[in-house]
Short mmCIF file of C-alpha atoms and ligand atoms in Angstrom, two decimals:
data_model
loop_
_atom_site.label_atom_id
_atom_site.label_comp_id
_atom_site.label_asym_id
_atom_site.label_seq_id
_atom_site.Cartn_x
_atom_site.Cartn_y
_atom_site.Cartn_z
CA UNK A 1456 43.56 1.25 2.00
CA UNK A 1457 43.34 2.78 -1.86
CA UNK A 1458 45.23 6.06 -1.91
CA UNK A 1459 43.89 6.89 -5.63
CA UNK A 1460 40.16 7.26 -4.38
CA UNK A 1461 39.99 11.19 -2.90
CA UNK A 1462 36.45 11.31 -3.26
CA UNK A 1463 32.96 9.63 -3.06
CA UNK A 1464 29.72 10.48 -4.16
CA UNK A 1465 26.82 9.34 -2.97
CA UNK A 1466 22.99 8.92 -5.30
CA UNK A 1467 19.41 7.28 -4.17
CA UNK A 1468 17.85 6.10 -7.17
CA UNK A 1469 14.67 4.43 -8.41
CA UNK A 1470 11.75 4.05 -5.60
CA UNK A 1471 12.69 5.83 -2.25
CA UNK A 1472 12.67 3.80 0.84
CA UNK A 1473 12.91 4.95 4.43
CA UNK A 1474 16.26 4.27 5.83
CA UNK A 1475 17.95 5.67 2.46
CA UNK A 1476 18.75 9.00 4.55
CA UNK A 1477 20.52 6.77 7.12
CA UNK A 1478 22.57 5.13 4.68
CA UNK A 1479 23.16 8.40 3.28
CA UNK A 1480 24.79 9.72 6.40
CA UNK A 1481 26.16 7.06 6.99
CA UNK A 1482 28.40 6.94 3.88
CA UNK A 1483 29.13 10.80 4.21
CA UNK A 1484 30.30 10.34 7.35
CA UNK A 1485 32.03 7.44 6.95
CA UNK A 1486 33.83 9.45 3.90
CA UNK A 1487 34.48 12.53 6.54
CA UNK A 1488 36.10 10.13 8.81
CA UNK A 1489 38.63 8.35 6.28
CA UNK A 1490 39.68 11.89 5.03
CA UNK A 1491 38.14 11.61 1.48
CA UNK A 1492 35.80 14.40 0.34
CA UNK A 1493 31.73 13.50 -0.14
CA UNK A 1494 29.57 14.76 -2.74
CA UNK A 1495 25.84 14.31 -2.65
CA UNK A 1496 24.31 14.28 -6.12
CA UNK A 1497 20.82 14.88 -6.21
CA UNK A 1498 17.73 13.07 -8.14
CA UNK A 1499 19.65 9.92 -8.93
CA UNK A 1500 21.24 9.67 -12.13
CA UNK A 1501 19.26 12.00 -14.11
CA UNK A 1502 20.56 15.00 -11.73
CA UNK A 1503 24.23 13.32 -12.18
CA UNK A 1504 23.31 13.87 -16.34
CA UNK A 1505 21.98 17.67 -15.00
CA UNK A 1506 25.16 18.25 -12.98
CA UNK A 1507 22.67 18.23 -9.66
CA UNK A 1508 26.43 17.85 -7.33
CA UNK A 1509 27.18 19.49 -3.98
CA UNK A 1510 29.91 18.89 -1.49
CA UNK A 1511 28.87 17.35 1.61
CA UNK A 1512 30.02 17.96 5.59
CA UNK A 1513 28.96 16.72 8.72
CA UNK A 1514 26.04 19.08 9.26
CA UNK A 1515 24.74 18.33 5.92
CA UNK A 1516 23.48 15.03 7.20
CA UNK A 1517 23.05 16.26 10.74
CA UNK A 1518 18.97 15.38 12.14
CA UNK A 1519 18.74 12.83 9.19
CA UNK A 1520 19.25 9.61 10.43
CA UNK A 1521 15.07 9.11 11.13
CA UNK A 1522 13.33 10.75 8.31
CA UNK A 1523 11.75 8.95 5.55
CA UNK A 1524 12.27 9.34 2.01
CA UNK A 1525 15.70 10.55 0.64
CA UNK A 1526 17.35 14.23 0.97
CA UNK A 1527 19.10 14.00 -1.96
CA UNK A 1528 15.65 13.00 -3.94
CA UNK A 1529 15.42 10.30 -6.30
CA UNK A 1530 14.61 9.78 -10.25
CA UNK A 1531 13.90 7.50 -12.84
CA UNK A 1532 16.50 8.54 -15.75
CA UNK A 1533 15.33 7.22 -19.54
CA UNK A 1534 18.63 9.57 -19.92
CA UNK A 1535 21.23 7.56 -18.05
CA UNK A 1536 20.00 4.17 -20.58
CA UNK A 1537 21.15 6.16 -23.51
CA UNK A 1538 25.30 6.35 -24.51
CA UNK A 1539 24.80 9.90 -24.55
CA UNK A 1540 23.01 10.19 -20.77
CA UNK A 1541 25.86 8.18 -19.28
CA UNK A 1542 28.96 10.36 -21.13
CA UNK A 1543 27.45 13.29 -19.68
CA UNK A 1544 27.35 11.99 -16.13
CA UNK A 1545 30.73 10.43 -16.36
CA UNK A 1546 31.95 14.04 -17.44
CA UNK A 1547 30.05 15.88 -14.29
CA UNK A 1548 31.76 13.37 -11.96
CA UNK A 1549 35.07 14.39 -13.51
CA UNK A 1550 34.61 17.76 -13.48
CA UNK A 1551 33.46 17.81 -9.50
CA UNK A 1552 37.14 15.35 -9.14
CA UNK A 1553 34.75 12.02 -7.89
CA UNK A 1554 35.98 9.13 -8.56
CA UNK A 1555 33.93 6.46 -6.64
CA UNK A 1556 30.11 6.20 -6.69
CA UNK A 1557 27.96 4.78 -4.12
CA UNK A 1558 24.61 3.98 -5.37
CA UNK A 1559 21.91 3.03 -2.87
CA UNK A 1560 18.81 1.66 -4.94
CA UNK A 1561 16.94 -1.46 -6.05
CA UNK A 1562 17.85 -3.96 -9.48
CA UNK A 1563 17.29 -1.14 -12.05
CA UNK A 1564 20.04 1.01 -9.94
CA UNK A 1565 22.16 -1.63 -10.11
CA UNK A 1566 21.69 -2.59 -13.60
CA UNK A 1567 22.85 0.96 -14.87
CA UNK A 1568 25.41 1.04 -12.13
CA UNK A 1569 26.86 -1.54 -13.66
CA UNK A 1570 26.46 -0.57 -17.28
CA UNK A 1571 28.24 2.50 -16.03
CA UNK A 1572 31.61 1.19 -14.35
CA UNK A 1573 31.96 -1.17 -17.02
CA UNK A 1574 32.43 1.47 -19.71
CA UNK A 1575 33.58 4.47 -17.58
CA UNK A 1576 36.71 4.35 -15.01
CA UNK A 1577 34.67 5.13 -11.81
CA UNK A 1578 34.56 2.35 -8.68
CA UNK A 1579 30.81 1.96 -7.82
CA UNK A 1580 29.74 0.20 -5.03
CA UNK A 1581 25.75 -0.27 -4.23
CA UNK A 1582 23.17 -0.46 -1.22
CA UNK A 1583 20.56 -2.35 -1.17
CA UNK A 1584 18.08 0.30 -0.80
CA UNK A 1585 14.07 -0.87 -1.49
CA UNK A 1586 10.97 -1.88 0.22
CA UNK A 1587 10.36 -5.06 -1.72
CA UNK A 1588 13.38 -7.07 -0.35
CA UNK A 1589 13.82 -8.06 -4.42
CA UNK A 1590 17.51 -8.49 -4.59
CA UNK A 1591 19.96 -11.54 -4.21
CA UNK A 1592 23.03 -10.95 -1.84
CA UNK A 1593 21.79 -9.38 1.21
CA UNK A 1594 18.92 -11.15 3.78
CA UNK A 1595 17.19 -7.52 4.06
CA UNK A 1596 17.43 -4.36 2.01
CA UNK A 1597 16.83 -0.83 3.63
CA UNK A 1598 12.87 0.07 3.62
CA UNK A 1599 11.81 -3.46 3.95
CA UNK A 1600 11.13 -3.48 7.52
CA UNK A 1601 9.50 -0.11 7.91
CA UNK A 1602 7.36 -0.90 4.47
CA UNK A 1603 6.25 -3.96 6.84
CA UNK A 1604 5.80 -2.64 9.60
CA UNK A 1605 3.33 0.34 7.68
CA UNK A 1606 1.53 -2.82 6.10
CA UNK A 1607 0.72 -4.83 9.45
CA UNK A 1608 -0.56 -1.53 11.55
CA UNK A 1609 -2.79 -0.80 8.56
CA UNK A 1610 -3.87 -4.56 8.55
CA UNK A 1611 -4.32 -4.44 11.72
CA UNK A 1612 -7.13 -1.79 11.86
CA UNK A 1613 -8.87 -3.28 8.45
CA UNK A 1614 -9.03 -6.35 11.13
CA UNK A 1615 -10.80 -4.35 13.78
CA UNK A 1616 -13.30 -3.07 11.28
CA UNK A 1617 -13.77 -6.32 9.29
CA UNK A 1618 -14.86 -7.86 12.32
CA UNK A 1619 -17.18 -5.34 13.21
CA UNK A 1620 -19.23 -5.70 10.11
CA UNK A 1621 -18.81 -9.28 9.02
CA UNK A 1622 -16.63 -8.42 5.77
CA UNK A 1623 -14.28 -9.97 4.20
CA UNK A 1624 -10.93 -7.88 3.24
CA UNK A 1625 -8.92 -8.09 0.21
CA UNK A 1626 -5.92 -5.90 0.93
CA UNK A 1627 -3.43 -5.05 -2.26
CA UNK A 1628 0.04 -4.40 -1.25
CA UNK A 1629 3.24 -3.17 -3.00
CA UNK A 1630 5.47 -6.07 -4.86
CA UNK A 1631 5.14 -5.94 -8.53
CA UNK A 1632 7.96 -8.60 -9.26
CA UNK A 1633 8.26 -9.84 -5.95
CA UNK A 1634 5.75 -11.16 -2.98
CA UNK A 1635 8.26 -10.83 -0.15
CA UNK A 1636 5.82 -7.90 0.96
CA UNK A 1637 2.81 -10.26 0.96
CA UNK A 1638 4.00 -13.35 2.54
CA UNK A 1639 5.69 -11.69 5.84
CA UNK A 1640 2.60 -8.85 6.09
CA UNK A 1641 0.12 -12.08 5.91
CA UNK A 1642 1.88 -14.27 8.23
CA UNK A 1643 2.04 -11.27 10.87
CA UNK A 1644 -1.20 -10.09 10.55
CA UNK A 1645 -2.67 -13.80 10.30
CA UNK A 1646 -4.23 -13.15 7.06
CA UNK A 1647 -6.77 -15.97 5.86
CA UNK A 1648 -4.45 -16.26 2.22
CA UNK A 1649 -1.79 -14.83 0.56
CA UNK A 1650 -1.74 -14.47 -3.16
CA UNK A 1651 1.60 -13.15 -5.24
CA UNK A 1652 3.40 -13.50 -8.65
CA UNK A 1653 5.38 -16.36 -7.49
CA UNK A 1654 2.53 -18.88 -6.66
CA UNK A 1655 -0.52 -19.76 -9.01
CA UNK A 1656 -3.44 -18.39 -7.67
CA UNK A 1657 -6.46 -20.58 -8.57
CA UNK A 1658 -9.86 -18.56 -7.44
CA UNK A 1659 -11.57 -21.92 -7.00
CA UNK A 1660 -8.78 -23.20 -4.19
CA UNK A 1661 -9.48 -19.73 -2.60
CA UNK A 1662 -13.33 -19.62 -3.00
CA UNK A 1663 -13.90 -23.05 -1.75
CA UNK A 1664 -11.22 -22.22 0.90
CA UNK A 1665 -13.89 -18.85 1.93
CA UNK A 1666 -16.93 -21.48 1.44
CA UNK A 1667 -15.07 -23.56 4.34
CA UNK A 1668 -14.20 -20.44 6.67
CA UNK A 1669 -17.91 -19.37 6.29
CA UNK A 1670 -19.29 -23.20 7.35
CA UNK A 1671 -16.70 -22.89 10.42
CA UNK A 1672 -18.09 -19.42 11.36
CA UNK A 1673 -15.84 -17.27 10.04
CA UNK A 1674 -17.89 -14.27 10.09
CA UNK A 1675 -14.75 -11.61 8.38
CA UNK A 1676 -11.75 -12.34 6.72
CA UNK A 1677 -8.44 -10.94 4.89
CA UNK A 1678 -6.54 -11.75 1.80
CA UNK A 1679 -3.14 -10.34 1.27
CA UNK A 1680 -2.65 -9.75 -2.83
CA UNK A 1681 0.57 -8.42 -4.26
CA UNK A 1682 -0.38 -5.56 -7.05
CA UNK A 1683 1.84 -7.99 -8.96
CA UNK A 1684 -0.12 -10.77 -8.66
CA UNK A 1685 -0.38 -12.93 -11.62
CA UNK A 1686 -4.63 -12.82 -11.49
CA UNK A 1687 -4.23 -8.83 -11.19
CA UNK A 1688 -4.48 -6.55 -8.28
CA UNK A 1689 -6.95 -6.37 -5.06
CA UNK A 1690 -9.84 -5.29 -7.41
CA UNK A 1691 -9.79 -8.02 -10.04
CA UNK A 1692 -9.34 -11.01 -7.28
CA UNK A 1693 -12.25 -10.18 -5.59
CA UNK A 1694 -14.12 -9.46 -8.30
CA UNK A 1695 -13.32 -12.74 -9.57
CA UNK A 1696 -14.03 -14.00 -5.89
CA UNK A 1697 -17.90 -12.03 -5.83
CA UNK A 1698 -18.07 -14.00 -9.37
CA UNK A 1699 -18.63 -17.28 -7.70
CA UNK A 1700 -19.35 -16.53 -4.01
CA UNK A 1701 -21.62 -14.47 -1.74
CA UNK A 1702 -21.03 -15.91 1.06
CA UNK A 1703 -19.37 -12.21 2.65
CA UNK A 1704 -19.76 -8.76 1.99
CA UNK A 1705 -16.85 -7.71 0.83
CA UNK A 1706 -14.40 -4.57 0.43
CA UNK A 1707 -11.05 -3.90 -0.90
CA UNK A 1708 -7.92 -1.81 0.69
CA UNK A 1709 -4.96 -0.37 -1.47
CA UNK A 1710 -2.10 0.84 0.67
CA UNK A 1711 -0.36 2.18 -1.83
CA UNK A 1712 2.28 4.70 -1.52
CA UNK A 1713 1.89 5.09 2.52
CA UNK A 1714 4.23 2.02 2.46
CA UNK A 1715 6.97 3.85 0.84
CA UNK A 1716 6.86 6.61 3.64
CA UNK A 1717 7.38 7.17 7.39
CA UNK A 1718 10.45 7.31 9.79
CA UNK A 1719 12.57 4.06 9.42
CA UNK A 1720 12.24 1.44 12.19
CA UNK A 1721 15.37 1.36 14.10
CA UNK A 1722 16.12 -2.48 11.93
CA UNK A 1723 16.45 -0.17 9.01
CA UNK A 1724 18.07 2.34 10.61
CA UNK A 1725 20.50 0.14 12.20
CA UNK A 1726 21.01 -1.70 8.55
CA UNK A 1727 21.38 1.22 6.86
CA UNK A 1728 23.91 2.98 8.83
CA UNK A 1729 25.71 -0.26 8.71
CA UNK A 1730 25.59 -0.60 4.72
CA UNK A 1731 26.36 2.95 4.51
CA UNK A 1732 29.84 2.57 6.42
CA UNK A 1733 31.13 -0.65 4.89
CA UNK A 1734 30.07 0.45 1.18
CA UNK A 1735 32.62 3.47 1.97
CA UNK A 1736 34.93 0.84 3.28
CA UNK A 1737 34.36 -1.24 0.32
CA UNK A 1738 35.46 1.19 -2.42
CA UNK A 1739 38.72 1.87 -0.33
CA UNK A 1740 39.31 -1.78 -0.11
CA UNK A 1741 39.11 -1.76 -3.89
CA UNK A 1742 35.46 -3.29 -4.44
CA UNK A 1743 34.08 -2.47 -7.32
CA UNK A 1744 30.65 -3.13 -9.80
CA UNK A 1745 29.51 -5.26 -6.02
CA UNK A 1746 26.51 -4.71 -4.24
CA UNK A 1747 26.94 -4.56 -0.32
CA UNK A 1748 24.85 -6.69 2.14
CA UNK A 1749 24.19 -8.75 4.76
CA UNK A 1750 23.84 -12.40 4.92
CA UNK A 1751 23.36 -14.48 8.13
CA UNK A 1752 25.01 -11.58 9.82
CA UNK A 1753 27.57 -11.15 7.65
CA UNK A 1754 28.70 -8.73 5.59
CA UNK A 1755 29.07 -9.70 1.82
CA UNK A 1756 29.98 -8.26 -1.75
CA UNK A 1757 27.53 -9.61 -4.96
CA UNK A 1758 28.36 -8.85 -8.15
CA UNK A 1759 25.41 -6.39 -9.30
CA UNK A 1760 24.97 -8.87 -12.19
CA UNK A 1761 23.85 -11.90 -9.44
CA UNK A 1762 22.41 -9.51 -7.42
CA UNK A 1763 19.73 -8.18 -10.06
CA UNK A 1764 19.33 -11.93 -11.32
CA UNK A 1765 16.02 -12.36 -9.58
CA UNK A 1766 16.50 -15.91 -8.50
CA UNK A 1767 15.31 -15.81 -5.80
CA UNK A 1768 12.36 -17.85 -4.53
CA UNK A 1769 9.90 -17.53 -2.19
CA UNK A 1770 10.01 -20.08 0.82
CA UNK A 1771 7.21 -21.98 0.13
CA UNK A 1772 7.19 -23.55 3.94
CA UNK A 1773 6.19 -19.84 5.29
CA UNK A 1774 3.49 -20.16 2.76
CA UNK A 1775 2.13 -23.60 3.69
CA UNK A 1776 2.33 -22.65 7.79
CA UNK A 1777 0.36 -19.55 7.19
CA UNK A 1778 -2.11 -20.99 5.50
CA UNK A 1779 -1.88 -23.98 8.17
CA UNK A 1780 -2.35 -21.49 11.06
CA UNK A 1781 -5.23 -19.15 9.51
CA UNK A 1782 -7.64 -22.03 8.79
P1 ATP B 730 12.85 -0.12 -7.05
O1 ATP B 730 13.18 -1.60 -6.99
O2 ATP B 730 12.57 0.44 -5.71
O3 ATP B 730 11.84 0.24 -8.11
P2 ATP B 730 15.04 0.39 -8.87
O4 ATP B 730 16.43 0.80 -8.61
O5 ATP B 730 14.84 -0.99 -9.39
O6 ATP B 730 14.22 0.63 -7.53
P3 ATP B 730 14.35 1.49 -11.45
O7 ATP B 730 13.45 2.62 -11.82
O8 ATP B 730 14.11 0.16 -12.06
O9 ATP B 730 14.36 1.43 -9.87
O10 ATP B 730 15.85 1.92 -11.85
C1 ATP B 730 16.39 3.17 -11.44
C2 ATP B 730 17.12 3.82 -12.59
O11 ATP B 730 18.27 3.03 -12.95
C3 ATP B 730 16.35 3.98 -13.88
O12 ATP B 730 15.49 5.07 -13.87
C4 ATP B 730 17.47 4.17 -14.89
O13 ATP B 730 17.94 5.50 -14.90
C5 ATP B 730 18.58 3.28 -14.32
N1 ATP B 730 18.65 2.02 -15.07
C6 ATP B 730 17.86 0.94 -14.95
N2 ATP B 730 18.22 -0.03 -15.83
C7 ATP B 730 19.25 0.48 -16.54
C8 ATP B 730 20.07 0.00 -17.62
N3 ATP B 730 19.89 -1.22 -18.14
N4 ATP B 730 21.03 0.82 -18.10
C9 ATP B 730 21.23 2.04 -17.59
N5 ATP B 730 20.49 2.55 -16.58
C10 ATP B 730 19.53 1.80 -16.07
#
């Protein structure tokens, strides 16, 4: 293993996700136990511009492993896009002696990580760390299944009342790029459609697809919409839908932020801790500018360049059986 690296810091960055504060232990730890030093540096990179640093030990991630959110905080940095931002955070890592970087975050993270160790000497290795499951090089990220998990409970009791008063649901969830959210939430809560920025929505298809629910005695219904939906959010698809059918009463749900929250489930946990320790291993190994993840079980290194490429598609199959098995 590398000799030159003595020590690691560790940043969450962009939206938090539960299971960050596992993989945050997890690489502290994993530092501990290879005999480098660990620094946490708090409120991403914009409290790496402000110097935000502090030297980590085992009790500083002790009682972590299932709290939501992040303990080291998290930030969206204009700062760290600018020349200026990033000299100023290469100089605080010199000055506290780090010379690797683990970043857990989502494609923005990765994008200035990136930027960063291309210009800079500093080894950065990332986690995939964000509930929309957005990135290319790892099956899950950390949040994803927790996020989910929020999404189907609360579906789940918009069900009971739905049915209770003959209404039809339309239910916005998170997933402004991405409709990875959507399509799992919808096929596990049996959701009568799903509508997200990958497919075309056409309000006809789904109003005459309500018309046909209501003939067969569908007295209540749901519809899954991503916020990033290409029609708009919850709001604007069933106003569109009340524009051309009256065949329900009907109401609309945001989730919003709850699906950011809450103790990881023990997948993310599990992942996280996981992710944590080989990212630590990585950077000894001599990875660099990679993102760490799994893949059919494995563990893998993507460039953060494919990684933030957002080519990835939406299986179209799990769209076509849940719409199969909610008719
Ligand atoms: P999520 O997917 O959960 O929103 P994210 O990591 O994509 O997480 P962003 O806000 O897009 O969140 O990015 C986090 C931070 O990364 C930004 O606030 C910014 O500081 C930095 N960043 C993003 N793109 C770049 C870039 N091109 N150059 C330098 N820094 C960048």
């Amino acid at each position: 293993m590398s000799e030159e690296i003595r020590s690691i810091g560790v940043l969450t960055s962009g939206g938090d996700a539960p299971g960050m504060n596992a993989a945050i232990r997890a690489v502290v730890r994993s530092a501990l136990y290879f005999k480098r030093k660990a620094f946490g540096i708090y409120r991403g990179y914009e409290g790496l511009i402000d110097g935000e640093i502090r030297e980590m030990d085992y009790p500083s991630v002790a009682k972590i492993i299932q709290r939501g959110g992040t303990i080291l905080q998290s930030a969206r940095s204009m700062r760290f896009k600018t020349p200026e931002g990033m000299k100023l955070a290469y100089e605080n890592l010199k000055k506290a002696g780090i010379d690797a970087l683990v970043v857990i975050g989502g494609d923005g993270t990765f994008r200035g990580a990136e930027e960063f160790s291309n210009v800079y000497p500093v080894r950065v290795v990332g986690i995939p760390g964000t509930i929309d499951n957005d990135l290319y090089g790892s099956d899950f990220t950390i949040g994803y299944d927790t996020a989910l998990n929020t999404v189907v409970e609360a579906v789940d009791k918009i069900r009971d009342t739905a049915g209770s008063h003959n209404r039809l649901f339309f239910i916005e969830v998170m997933g402004r790029d991405a409709g990875f959210i959507a399509l799992r939430s919808g096929i596990a809560t049996g959701a009568e459609d799903i509508l997200m920025p990958e497919t075309e929505t056409s309000i006809d298809e789904l109003v005459d697809k309500l018309r046909h629910n209501r003939r067969e005695s569908k007295t209540s219904g749901i519809i899954i919409v991503a916020e990033g939906d290409e029609l708009g959010g919850a709001y604007e698809v069933a106003r569109k839908v009340n524009e051309q059918f009256s065949g329900y009463s009907t109401r609309v749900t945001v989730l919003g932020h709850v699906q950011r929250g809450g103790s990881p489930t023990c997948m993310d946990r599990v992942l996280a801790s996981l992710l944590g320790f080989e990212s630590v291993k990585a950077i000894l190994n001599g990875q660099n500018n990679v993102m760490v993840g799994q893949v059919d079980k494995k563990i893998v290194y993507t460039p953060f360049a494919k990684a933030t490429k957002h080519n990835l598609t939406i299986n179209r199959n799990m769209l076509e059986m849940a719409r199969i098995l909610s008719l």
